[in-house]
PDB file of C-alpha atoms in Angstrom:
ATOM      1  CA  UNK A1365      18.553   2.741 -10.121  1.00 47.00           C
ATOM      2  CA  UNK A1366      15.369   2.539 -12.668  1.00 49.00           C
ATOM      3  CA  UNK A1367      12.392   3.747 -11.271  1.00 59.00           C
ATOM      4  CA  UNK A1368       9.765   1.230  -9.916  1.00 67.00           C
ATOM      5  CA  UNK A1369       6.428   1.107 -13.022  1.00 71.00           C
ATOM      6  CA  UNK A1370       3.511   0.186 -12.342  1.00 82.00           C
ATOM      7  CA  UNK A1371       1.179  -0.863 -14.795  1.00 86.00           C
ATOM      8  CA  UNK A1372      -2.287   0.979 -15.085  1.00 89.00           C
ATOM      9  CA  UNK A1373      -3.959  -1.659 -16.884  1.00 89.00           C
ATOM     10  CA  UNK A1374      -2.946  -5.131 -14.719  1.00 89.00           C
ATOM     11  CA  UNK A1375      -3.630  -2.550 -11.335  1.00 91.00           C
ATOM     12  CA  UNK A1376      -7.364  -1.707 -12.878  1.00 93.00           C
ATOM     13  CA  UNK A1377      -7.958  -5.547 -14.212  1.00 91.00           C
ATOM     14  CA  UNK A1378      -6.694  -6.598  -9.880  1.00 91.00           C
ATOM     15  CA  UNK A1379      -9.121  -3.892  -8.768  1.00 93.00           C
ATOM     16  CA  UNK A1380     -11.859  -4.992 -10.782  1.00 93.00           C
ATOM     17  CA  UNK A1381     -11.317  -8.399  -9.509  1.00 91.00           C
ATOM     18  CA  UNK A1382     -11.023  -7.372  -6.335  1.00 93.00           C
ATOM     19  CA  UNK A1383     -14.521  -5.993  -6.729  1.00 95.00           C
ATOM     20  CA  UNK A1384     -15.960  -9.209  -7.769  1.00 93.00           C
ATOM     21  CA  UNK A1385     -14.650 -11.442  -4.478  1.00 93.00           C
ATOM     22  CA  UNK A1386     -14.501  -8.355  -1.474  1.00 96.00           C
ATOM     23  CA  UNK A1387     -17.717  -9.568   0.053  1.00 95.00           C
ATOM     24  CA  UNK A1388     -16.646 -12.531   0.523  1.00 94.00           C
ATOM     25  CA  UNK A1389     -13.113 -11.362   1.761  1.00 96.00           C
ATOM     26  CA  UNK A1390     -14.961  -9.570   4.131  1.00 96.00           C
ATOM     27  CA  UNK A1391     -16.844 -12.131   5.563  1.00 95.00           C
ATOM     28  CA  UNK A1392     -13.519 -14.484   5.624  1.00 95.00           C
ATOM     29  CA  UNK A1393     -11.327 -14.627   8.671  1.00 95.00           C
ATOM     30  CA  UNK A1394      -8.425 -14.400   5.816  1.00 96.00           C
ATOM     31  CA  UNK A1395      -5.983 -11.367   6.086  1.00 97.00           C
ATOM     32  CA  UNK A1396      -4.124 -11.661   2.786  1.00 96.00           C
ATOM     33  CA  UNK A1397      -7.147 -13.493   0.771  1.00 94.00           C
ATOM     34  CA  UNK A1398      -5.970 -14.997  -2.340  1.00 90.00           C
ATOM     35  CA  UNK A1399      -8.020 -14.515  -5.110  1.00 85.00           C
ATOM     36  CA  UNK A1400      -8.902 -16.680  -8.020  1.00 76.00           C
ATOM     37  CA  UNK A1401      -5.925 -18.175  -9.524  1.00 63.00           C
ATOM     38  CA  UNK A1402      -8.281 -19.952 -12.344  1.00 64.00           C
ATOM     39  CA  UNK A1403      -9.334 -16.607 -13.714  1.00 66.00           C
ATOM     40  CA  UNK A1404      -8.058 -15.997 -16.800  1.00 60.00           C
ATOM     41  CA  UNK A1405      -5.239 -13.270 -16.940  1.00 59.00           C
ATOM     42  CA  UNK A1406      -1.844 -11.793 -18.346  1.00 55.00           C
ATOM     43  CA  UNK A1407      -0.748 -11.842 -14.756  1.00 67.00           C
ATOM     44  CA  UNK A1408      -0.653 -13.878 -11.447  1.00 76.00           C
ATOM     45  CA  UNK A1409      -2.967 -12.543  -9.131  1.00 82.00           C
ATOM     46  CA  UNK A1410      -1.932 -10.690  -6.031  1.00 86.00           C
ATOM     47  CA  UNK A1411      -3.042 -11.536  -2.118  1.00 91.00           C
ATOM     48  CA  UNK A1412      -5.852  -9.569  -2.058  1.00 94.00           C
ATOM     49  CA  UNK A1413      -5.720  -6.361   1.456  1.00 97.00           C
ATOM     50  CA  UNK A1414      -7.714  -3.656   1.953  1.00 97.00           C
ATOM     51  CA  UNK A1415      -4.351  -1.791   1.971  1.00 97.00           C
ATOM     52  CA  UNK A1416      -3.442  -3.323  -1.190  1.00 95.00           C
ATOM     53  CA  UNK A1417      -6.841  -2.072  -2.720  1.00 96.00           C
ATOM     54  CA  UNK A1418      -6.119   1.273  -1.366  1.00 96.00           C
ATOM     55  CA  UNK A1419      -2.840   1.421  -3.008  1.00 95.00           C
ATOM     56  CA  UNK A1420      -3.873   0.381  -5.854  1.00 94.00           C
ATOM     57  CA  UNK A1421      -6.576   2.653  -6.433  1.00 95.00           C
ATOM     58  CA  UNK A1422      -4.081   5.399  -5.804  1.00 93.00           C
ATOM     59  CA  UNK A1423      -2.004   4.780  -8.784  1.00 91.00           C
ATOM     60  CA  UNK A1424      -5.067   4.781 -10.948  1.00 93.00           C
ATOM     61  CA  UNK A1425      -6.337   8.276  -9.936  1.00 89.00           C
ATOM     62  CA  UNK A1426      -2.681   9.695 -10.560  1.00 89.00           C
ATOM     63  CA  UNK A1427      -2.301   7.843 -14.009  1.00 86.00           C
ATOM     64  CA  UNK A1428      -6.382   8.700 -15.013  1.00 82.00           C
ATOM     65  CA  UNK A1429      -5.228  10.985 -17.834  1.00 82.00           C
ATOM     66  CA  UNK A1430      -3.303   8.017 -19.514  1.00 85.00           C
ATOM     67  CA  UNK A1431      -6.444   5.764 -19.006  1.00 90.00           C
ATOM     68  CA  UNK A1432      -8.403   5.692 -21.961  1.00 92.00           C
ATOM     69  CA  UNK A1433     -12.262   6.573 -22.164  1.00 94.00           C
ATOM     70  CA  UNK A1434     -13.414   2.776 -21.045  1.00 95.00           C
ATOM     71  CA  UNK A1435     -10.979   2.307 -18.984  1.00 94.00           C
ATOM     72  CA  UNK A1436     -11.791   5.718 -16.945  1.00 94.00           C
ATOM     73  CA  UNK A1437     -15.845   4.330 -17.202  1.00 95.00           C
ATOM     74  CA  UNK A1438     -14.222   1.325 -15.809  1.00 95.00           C
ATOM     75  CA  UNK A1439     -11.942   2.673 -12.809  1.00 95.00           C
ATOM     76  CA  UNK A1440     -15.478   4.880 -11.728  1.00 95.00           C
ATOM     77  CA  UNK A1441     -17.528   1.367 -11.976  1.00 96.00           C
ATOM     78  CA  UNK A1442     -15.051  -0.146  -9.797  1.00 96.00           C
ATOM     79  CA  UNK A1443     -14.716   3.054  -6.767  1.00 95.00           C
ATOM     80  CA  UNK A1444     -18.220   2.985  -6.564  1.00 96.00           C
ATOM     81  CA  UNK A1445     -18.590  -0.945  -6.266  1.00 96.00           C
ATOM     82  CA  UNK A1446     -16.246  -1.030  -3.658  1.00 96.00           C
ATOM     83  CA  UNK A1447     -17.428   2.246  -1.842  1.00 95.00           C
ATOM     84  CA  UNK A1448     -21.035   0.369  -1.659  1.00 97.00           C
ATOM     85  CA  UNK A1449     -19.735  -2.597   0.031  1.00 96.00           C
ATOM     86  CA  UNK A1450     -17.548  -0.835   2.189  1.00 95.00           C
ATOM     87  CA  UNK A1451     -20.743   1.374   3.598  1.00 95.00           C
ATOM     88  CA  UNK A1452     -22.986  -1.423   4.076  1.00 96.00           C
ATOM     89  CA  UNK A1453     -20.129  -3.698   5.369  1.00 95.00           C
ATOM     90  CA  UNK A1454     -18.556  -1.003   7.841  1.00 95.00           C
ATOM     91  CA  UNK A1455     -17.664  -3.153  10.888  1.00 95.00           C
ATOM     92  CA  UNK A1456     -16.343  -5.661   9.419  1.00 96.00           C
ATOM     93  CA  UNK A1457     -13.963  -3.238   6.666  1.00 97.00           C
ATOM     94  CA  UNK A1458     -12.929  -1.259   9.509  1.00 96.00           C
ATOM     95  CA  UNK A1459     -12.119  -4.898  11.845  1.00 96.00           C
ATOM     96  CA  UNK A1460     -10.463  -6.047   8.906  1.00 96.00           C
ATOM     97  CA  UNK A1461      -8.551  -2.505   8.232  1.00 97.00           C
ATOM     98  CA  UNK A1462      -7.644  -2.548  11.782  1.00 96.00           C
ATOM     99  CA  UNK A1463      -5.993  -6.010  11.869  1.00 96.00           C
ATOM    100  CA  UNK A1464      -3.705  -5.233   7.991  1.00 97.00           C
ATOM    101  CA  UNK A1465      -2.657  -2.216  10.054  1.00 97.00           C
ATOM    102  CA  UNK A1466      -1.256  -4.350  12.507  1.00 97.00           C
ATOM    103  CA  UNK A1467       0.056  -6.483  10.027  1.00 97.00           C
ATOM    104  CA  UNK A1468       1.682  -3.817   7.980  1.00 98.00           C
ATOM    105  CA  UNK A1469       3.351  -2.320  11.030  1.00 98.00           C
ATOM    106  CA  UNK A1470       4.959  -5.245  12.102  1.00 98.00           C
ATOM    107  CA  UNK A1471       6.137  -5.934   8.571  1.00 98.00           C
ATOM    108  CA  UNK A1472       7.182  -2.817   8.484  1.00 98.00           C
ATOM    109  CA  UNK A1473       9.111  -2.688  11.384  1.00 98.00           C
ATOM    110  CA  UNK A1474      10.831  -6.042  10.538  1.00 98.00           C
ATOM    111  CA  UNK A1475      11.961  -4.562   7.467  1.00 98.00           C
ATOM    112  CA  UNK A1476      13.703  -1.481   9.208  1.00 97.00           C
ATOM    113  CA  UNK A1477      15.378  -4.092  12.188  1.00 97.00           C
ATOM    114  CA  UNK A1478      17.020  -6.135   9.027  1.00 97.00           C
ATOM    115  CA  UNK A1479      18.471  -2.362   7.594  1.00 97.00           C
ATOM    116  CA  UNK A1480      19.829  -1.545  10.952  1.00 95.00           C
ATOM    117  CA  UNK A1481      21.611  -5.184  10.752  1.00 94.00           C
ATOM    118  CA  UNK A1482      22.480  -5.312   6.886  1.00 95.00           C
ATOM    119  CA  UNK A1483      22.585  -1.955   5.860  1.00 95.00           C
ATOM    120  CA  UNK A1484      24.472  -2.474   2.421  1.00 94.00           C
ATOM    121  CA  UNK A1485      22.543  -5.569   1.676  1.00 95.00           C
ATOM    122  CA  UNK A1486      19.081  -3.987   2.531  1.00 95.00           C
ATOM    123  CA  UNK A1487      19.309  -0.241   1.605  1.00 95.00           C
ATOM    124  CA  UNK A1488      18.622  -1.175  -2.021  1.00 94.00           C
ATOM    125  CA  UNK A1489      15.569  -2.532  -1.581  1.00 95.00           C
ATOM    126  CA  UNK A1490      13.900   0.082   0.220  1.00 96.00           C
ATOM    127  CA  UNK A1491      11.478   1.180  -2.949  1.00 94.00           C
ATOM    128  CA  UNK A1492       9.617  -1.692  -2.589  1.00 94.00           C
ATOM    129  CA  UNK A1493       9.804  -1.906   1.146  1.00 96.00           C
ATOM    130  CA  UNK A1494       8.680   0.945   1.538  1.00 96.00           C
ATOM    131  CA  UNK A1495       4.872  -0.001   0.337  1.00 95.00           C
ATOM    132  CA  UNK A1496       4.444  -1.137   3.479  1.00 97.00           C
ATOM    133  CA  UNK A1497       4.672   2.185   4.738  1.00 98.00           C
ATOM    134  CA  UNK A1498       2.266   3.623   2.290  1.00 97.00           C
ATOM    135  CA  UNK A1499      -0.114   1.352   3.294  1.00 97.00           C
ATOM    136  CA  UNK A1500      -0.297   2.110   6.260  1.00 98.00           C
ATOM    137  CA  UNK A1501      -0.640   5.633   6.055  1.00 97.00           C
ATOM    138  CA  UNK A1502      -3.636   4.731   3.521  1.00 97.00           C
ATOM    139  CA  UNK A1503      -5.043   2.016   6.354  1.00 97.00           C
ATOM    140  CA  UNK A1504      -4.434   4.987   9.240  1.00 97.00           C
ATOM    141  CA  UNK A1505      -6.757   7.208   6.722  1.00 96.00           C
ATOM    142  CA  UNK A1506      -9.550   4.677   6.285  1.00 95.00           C
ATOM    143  CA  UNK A1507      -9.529   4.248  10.119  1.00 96.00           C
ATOM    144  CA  UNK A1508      -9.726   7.403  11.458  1.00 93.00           C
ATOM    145  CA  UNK A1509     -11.769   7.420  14.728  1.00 90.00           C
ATOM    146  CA  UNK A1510     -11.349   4.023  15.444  1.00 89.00           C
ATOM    147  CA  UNK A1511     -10.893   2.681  19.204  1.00 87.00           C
ATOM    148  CA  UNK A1512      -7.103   2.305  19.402  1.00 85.00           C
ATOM    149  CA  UNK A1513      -5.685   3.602  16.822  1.00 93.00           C
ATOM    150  CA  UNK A1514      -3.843   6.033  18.697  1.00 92.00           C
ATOM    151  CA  UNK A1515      -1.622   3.497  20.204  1.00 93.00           C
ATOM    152  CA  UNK A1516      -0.707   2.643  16.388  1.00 95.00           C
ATOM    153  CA  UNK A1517      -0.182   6.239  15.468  1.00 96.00           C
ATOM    154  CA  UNK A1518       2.433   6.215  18.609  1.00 96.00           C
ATOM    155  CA  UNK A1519       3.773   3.374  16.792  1.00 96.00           C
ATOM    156  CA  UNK A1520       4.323   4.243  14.175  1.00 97.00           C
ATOM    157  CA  UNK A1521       5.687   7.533  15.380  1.00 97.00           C
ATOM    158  CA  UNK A1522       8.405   5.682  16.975  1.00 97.00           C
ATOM    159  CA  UNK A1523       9.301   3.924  13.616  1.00 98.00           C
ATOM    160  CA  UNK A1524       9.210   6.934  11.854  1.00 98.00           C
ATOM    161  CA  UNK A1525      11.699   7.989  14.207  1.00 97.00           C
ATOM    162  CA  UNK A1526      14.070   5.314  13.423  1.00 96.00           C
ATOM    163  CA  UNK A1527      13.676   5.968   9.768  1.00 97.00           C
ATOM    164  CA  UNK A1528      14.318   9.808  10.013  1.00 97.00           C
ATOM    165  CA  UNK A1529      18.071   8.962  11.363  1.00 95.00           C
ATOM    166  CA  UNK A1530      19.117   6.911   8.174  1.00 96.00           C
ATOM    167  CA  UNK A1531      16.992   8.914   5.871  1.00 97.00           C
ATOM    168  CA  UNK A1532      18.072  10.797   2.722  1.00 96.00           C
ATOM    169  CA  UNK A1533      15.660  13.297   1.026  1.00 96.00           C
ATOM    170  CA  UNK A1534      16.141  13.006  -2.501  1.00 95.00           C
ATOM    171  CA  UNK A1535      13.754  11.823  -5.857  1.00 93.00           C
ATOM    172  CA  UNK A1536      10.223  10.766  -5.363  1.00 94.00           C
ATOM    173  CA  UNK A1537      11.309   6.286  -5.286  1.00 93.00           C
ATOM    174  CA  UNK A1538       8.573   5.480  -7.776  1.00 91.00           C
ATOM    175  CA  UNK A1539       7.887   6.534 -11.398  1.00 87.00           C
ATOM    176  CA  UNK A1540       7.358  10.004 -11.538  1.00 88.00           C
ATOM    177  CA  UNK A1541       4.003  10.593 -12.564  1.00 86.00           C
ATOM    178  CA  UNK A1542       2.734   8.574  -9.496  1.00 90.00           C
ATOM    179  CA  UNK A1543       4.227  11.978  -7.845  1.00 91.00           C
ATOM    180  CA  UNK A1544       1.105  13.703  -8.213  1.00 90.00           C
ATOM    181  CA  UNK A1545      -0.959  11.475  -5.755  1.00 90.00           C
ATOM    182  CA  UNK A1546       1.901  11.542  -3.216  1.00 93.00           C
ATOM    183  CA  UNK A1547       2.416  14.862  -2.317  1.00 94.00           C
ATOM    184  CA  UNK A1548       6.206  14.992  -0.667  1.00 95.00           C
ATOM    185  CA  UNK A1549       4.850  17.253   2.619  1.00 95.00           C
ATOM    186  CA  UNK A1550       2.279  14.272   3.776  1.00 95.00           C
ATOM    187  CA  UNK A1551       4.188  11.060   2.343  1.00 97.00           C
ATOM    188  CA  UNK A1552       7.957  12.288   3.271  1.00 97.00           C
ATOM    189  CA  UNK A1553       9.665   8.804   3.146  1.00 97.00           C
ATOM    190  CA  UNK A1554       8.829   8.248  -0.834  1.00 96.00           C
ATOM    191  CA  UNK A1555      11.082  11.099  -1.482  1.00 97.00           C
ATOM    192  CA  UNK A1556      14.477   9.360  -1.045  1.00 96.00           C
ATOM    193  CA  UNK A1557      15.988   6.373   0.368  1.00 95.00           C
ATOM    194  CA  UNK A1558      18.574   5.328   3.140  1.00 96.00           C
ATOM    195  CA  UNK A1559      21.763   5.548   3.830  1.00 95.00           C
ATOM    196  CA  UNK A1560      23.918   1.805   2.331  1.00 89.00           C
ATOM    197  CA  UNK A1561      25.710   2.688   5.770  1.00 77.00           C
ATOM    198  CA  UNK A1562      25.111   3.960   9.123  1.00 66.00           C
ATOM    199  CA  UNK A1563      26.903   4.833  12.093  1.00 62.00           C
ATOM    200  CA  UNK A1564      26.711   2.633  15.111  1.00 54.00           C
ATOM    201  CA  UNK A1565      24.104   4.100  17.765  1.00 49.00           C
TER     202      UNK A1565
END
């Protein structure tokens, strides 16, 4: 199977953009906020999440040696922009956060109850699937000390749980030189995939 790419340039245009409209993201009751489809661009432009963001900003950081000069000054313009809003905006990133966390874990969890009933069918599509779970690891991060959250973490626990017992460890499910920002002892379930069948419980 050929490795999922990502491409630095279309994920540091989205962030950018991102940038421009998370104000008023933030002060929308939208979850999955879709951004400006008449701005001019290569691409069609994603549902914009603060898990998304998060994500996204990830790949950047690993692939920063391949970004040229400007687009490094770029990438720094656009952290900082969206660090600034988050601190003045706190409530309302961390409200927001808290509800795509939700989100995230139910898709998440939907995704693993459709394995368990099409195993063959669905096992193949666990690199992509399995943003869901990085996202919420990122969301869990950007949340911590947050009323509740441990009744996610248990959660989540329990899911991880289910994935464990149709796990197999093998090569990181992305390109490799994302490795570097996914570090296989703290994000376990990129390194591998499951099983195309499992034993009956």
């Amino acid at each position: 199977m050929t490795a999922i790419q990502f491409d630095p340039s279309v994920d540091l245009e989205v962030c950018e953009a991102m940038a421009e409209e998370f104000n008023d993201y933030l002060n929308s009751a939208v979850l999955y906020w879709q951004m400006n489809p008449a701005k001019p661009s290569s691409h069609a432009w994603p549902r914009m999440t603060i898990g998304g963001g998060l994500e996204r900003l990830c790949r950047l950081r690993a692939y920063k040696n391949e970004l040229t000069p400007e687009q490094q000054t770029r990438l720094e313009r656009v952290q900082n922009k969206l660090e600034a809003i988050r601190g003045a905006r706190t409530v309302r990133y961390r409200t927001k956060a808290a509800r795509e966390l939700q989100s995230r874990l139910d898709a998440w969890e939907w995704f693993l109850d459709d394995y368990t009933n099409r195993p063959q069918e669905l096992a193949a599509y666990y690199p992509s699937e399995v943003r869901d779970r990085l996202k919420i690891a990122l969301l869990i991060d950007a949340l911590q000390g947050e009323p509740g959250l441990g009744d996610k973490l248990g959660r989540l626990q329990a899911l991880d749980e289910r994935l464990r017992a149709d796990f197999v460890s093998g090569e990181f499910v992305w390109h490799p030189g994302l490795a570097v920002a996914f570090p296989s002892d703290q994000y376990w379930w990129l390194y591998g995939g499951v099983k195309e069948a499992r034993q009956s419980a």
